[in-house]
Short mmCIF file of C-alpha atoms and ligand atoms in Angstrom, two decimals:
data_model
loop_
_atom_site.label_atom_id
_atom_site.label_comp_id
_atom_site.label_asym_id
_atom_site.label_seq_id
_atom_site.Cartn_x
_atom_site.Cartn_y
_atom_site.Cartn_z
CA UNK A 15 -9.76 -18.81 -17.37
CA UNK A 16 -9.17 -20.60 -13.96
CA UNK A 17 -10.18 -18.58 -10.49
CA UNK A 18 -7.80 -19.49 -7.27
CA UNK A 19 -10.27 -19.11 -4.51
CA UNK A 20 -9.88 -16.01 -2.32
CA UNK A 21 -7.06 -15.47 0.10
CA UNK A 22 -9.81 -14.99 2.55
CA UNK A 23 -13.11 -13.14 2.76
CA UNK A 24 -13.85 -9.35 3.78
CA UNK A 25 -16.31 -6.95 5.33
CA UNK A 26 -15.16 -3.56 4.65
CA UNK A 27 -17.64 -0.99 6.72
CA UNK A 28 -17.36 2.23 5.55
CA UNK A 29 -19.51 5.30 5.03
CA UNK A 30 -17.45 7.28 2.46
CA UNK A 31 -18.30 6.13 -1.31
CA UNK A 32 -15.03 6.72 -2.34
CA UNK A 33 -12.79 5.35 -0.19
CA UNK A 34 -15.11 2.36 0.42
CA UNK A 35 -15.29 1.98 -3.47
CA UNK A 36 -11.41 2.45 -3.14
CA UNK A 37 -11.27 -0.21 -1.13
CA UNK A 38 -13.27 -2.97 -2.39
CA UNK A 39 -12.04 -2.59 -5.55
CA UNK A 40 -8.22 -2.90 -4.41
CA UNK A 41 -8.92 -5.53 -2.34
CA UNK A 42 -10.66 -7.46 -4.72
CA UNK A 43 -7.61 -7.32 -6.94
CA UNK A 44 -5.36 -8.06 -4.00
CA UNK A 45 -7.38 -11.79 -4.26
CA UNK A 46 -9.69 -11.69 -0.72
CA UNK A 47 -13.55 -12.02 -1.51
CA UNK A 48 -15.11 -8.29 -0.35
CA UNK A 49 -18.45 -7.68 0.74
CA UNK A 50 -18.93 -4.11 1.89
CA UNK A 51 -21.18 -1.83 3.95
CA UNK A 52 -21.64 1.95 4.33
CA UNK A 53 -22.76 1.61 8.23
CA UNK A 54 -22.78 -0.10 11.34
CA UNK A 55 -26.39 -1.81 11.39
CA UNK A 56 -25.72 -3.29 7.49
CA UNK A 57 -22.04 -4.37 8.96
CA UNK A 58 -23.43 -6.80 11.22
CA UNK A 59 -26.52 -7.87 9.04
CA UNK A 60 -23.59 -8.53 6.32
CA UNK A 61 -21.24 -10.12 9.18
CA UNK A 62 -24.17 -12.22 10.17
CA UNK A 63 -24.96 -13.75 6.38
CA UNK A 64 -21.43 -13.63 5.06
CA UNK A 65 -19.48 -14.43 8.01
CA UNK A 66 -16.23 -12.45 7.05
CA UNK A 67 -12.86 -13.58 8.44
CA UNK A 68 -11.67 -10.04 9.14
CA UNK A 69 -13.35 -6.67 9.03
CA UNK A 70 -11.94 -3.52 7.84
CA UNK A 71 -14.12 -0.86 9.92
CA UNK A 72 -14.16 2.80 9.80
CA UNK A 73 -14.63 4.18 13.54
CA UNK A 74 -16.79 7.07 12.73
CA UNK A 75 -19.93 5.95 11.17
CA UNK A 76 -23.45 7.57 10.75
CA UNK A 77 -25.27 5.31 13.15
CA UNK A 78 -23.06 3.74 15.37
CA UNK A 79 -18.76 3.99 16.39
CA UNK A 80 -16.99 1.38 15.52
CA UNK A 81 -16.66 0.38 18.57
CA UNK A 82 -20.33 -0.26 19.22
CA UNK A 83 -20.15 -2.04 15.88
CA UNK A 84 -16.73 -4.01 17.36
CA UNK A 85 -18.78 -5.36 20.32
CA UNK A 86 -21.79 -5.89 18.61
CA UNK A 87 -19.81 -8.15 15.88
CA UNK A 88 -18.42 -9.76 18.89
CA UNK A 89 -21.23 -10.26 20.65
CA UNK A 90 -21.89 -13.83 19.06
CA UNK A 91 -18.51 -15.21 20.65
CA UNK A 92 -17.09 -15.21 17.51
CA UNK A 93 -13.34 -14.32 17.03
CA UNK A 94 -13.74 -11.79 14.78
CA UNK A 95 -10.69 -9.77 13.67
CA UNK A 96 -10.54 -6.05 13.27
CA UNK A 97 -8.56 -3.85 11.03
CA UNK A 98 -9.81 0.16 12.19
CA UNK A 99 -9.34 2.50 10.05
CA UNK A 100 -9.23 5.94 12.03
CA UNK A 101 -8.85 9.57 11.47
CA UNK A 102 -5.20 10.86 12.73
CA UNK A 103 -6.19 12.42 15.97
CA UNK A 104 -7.84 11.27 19.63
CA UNK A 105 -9.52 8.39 17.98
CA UNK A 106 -6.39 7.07 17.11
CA UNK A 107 -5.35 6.50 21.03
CA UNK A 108 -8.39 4.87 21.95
CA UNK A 109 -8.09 2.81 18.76
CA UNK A 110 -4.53 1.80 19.68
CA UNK A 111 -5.79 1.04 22.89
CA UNK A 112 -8.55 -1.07 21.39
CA UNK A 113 -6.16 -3.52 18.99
CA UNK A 114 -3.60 -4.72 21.44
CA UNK A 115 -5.46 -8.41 21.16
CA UNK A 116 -4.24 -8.97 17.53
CA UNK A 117 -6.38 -6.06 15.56
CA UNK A 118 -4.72 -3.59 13.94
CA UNK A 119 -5.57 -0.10 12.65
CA UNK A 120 -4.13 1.87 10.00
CA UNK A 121 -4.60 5.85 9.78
CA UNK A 122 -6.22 8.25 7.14
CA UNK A 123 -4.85 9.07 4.18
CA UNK A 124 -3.99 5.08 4.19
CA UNK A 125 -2.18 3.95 1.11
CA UNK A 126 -3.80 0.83 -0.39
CA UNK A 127 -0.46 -1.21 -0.19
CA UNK A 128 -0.54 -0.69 3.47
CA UNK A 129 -4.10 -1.69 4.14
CA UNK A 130 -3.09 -4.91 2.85
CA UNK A 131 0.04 -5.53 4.44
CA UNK A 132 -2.04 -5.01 7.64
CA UNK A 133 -4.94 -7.44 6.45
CA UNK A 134 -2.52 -10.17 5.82
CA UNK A 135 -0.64 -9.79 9.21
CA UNK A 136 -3.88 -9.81 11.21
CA UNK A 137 -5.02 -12.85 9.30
CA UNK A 138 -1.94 -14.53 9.89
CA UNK A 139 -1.62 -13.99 13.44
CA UNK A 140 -4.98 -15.15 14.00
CA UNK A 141 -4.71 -18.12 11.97
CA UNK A 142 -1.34 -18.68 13.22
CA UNK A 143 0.14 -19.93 9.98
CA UNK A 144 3.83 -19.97 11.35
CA UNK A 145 3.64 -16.69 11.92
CA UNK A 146 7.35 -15.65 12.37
CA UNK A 147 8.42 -17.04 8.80
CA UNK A 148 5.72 -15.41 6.92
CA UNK A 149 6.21 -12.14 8.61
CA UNK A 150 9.77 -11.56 7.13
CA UNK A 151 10.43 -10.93 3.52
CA UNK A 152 13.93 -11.81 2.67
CA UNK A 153 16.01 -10.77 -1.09
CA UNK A 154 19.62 -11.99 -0.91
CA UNK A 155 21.30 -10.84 2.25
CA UNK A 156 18.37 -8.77 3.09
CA UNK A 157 15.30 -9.19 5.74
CA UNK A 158 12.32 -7.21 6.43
CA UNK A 159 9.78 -8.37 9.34
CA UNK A 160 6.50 -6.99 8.77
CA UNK A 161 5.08 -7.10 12.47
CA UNK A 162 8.03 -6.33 14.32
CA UNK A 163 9.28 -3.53 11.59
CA UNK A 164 12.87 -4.54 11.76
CA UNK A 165 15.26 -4.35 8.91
CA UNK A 166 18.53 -6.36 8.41
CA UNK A 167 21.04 -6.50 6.28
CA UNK A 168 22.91 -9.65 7.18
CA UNK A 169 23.49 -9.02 10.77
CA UNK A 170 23.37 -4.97 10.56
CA UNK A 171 20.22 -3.77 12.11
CA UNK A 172 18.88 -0.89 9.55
CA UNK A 173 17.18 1.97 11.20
CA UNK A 174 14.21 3.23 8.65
CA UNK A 175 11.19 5.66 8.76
CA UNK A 176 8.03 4.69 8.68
CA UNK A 177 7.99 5.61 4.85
CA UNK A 178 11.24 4.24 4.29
CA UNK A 179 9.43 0.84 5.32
CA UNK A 180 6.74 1.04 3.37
CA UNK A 181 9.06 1.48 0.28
CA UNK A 182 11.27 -1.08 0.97
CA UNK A 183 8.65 -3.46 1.79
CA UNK A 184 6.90 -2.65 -1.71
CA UNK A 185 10.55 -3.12 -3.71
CA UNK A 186 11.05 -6.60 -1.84
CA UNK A 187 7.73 -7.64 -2.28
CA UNK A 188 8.22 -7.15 -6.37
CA UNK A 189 11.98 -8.53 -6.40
CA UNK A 190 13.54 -8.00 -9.89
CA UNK A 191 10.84 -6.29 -11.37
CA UNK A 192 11.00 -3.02 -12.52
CA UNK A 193 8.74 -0.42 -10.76
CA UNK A 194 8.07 3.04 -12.19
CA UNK A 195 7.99 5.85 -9.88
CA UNK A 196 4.38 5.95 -10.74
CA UNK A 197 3.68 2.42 -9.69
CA UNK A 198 5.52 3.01 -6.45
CA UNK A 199 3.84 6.26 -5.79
CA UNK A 200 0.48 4.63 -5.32
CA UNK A 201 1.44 1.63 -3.60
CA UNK A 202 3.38 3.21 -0.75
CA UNK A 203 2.05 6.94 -0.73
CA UNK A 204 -1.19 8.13 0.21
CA UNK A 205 -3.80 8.87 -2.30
CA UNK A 206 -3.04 12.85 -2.32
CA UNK A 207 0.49 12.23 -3.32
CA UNK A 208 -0.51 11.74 -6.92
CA UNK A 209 1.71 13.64 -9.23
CA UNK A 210 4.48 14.21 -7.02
CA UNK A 211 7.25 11.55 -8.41
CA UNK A 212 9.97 13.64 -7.16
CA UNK A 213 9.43 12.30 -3.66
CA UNK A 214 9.95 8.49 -4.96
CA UNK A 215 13.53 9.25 -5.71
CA UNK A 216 14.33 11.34 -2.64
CA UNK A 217 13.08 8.22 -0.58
CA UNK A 218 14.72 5.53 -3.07
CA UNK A 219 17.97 7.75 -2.45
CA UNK A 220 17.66 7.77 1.46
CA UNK A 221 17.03 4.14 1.28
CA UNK A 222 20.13 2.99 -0.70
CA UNK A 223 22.21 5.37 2.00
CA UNK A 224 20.86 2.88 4.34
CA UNK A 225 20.55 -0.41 2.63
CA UNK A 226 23.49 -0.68 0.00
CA UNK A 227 26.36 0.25 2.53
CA UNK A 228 27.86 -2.94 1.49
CA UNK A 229 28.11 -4.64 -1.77
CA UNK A 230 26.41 -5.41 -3.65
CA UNK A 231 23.84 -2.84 -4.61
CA UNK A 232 20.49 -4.12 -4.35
CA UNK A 233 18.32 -1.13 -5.23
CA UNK A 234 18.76 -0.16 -8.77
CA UNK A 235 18.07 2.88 -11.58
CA UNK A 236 16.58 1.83 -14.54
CA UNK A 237 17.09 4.95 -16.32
CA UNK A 238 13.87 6.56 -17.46
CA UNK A 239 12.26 3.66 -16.22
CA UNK A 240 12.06 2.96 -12.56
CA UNK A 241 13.69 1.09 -9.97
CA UNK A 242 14.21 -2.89 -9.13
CA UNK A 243 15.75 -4.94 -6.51
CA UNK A 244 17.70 -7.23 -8.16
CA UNK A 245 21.84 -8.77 -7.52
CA UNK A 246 23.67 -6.71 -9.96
CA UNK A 247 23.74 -8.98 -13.25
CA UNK A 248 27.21 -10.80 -13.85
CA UNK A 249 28.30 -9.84 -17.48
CA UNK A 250 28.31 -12.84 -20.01
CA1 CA B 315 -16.55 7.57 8.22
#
């Protein structure tokens, strides 16, 4: 069995078991190296002997806000980048607020799919790996930019919801693979969606409204199966 080295090394800082467990354990399989803490004193001891290349960081810890934590991290000089993740209410504005130098934040319930999408954009603006090319996903005629949010197909600008995104970012990120509802349900919905698989083909049926105007169809049924974005298949 060979091992790829990680896509880049983690500190996740949060207090909740479950959602830290949650965490490491998705990120781990996403490829980045995770070290974890459950509060803001172990953060920096573990920022300190692991030096992380990004930190995912709950704001509301036991012992100190993230933002003490934030400052503290930074404290060394270091550029350290941040990923919050925040409650959805007044912590979210100071948050924003917080993350206009390249951090980012995402919002509780988070699906796991968007934690990483955030991760990776922080890590390549900061690295600055030609950031505009590796921001936009492309499948045939269509292009998705993952920091500025915009959709095209060809040169029609597509308007999409926040969800909408999310799902159409997860279909072109698995081009002609089949997904089951299932499988999209817990990449793109929050955790305490489980169960509801109705909502996957209301969305995948607002989507194709928007996307597959013109021909051809990109977003296909797999009956009984799932969904794929794939060129319709020329008959032999
Ligand atoms: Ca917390």
């Amino acid at each position: 069995m060979t091992t790829s080295p990680p896509e880049a090394k983690l500190l996740v800082v949060e207090d909740e078991p479950n959602i830290r467990e949650l965490l490491a354990t998705s990120l781990r399989f996403a490829g980045f190296e995770v070290h974890v803490a459950a509060d803001g004193a172990t953060a920096i001891k573990q920022a300190n002997t692991h030096q992380p290349d990004l930190v995912v960081l709950d704001v509301m810890l036991p012992d100190m806000d993230g933002f003490t934590v934030t400052r503290k991290l930074r404290d060394s000089g270091r550029i350290l980048p941040i990923v919050f993740v925040t409650a959805r209410d007044s912590v979210e504005d100071k948050v924003k607020g917080l993350t206009v130098g390249g951090d980012d934040y995402v919002t509780k319930p988070f699906s796991l799919e968007e934690v990483v999408a955030r991760i990776r954009a922080v890590l390549r603006r900061t690295r600055g790996e030609n950031a505009d090319d590796a921001a936009t996903l492309r499948f045939h005629d269509l292009e998705l930019d993952e920091d500025s949010h915009e959709v095209r197909r060809g040169k029609r600008a597509i308007e999409v919801s926040p969800t909408e995104f999310k799902l159409l970012r997860y279909l072109m990120l698995n081009p002609n693979r089949v997904l089951s509802k299932a499988q999209i349900l817990d990449h793109v919905w929050d955790y305490d969606f489980r169960g509801q698989s109705g909502i996957v083909e209301s969305y995948i049926s607002y989507l194709r409204r928007k996307v597959d105007v013109e021909e051809p169809a990109l977003i296909q049924t797999r009956r009984g199966v799932g969904y794929v974005l794939r060129l319709p298949q020329e008959s032999t």
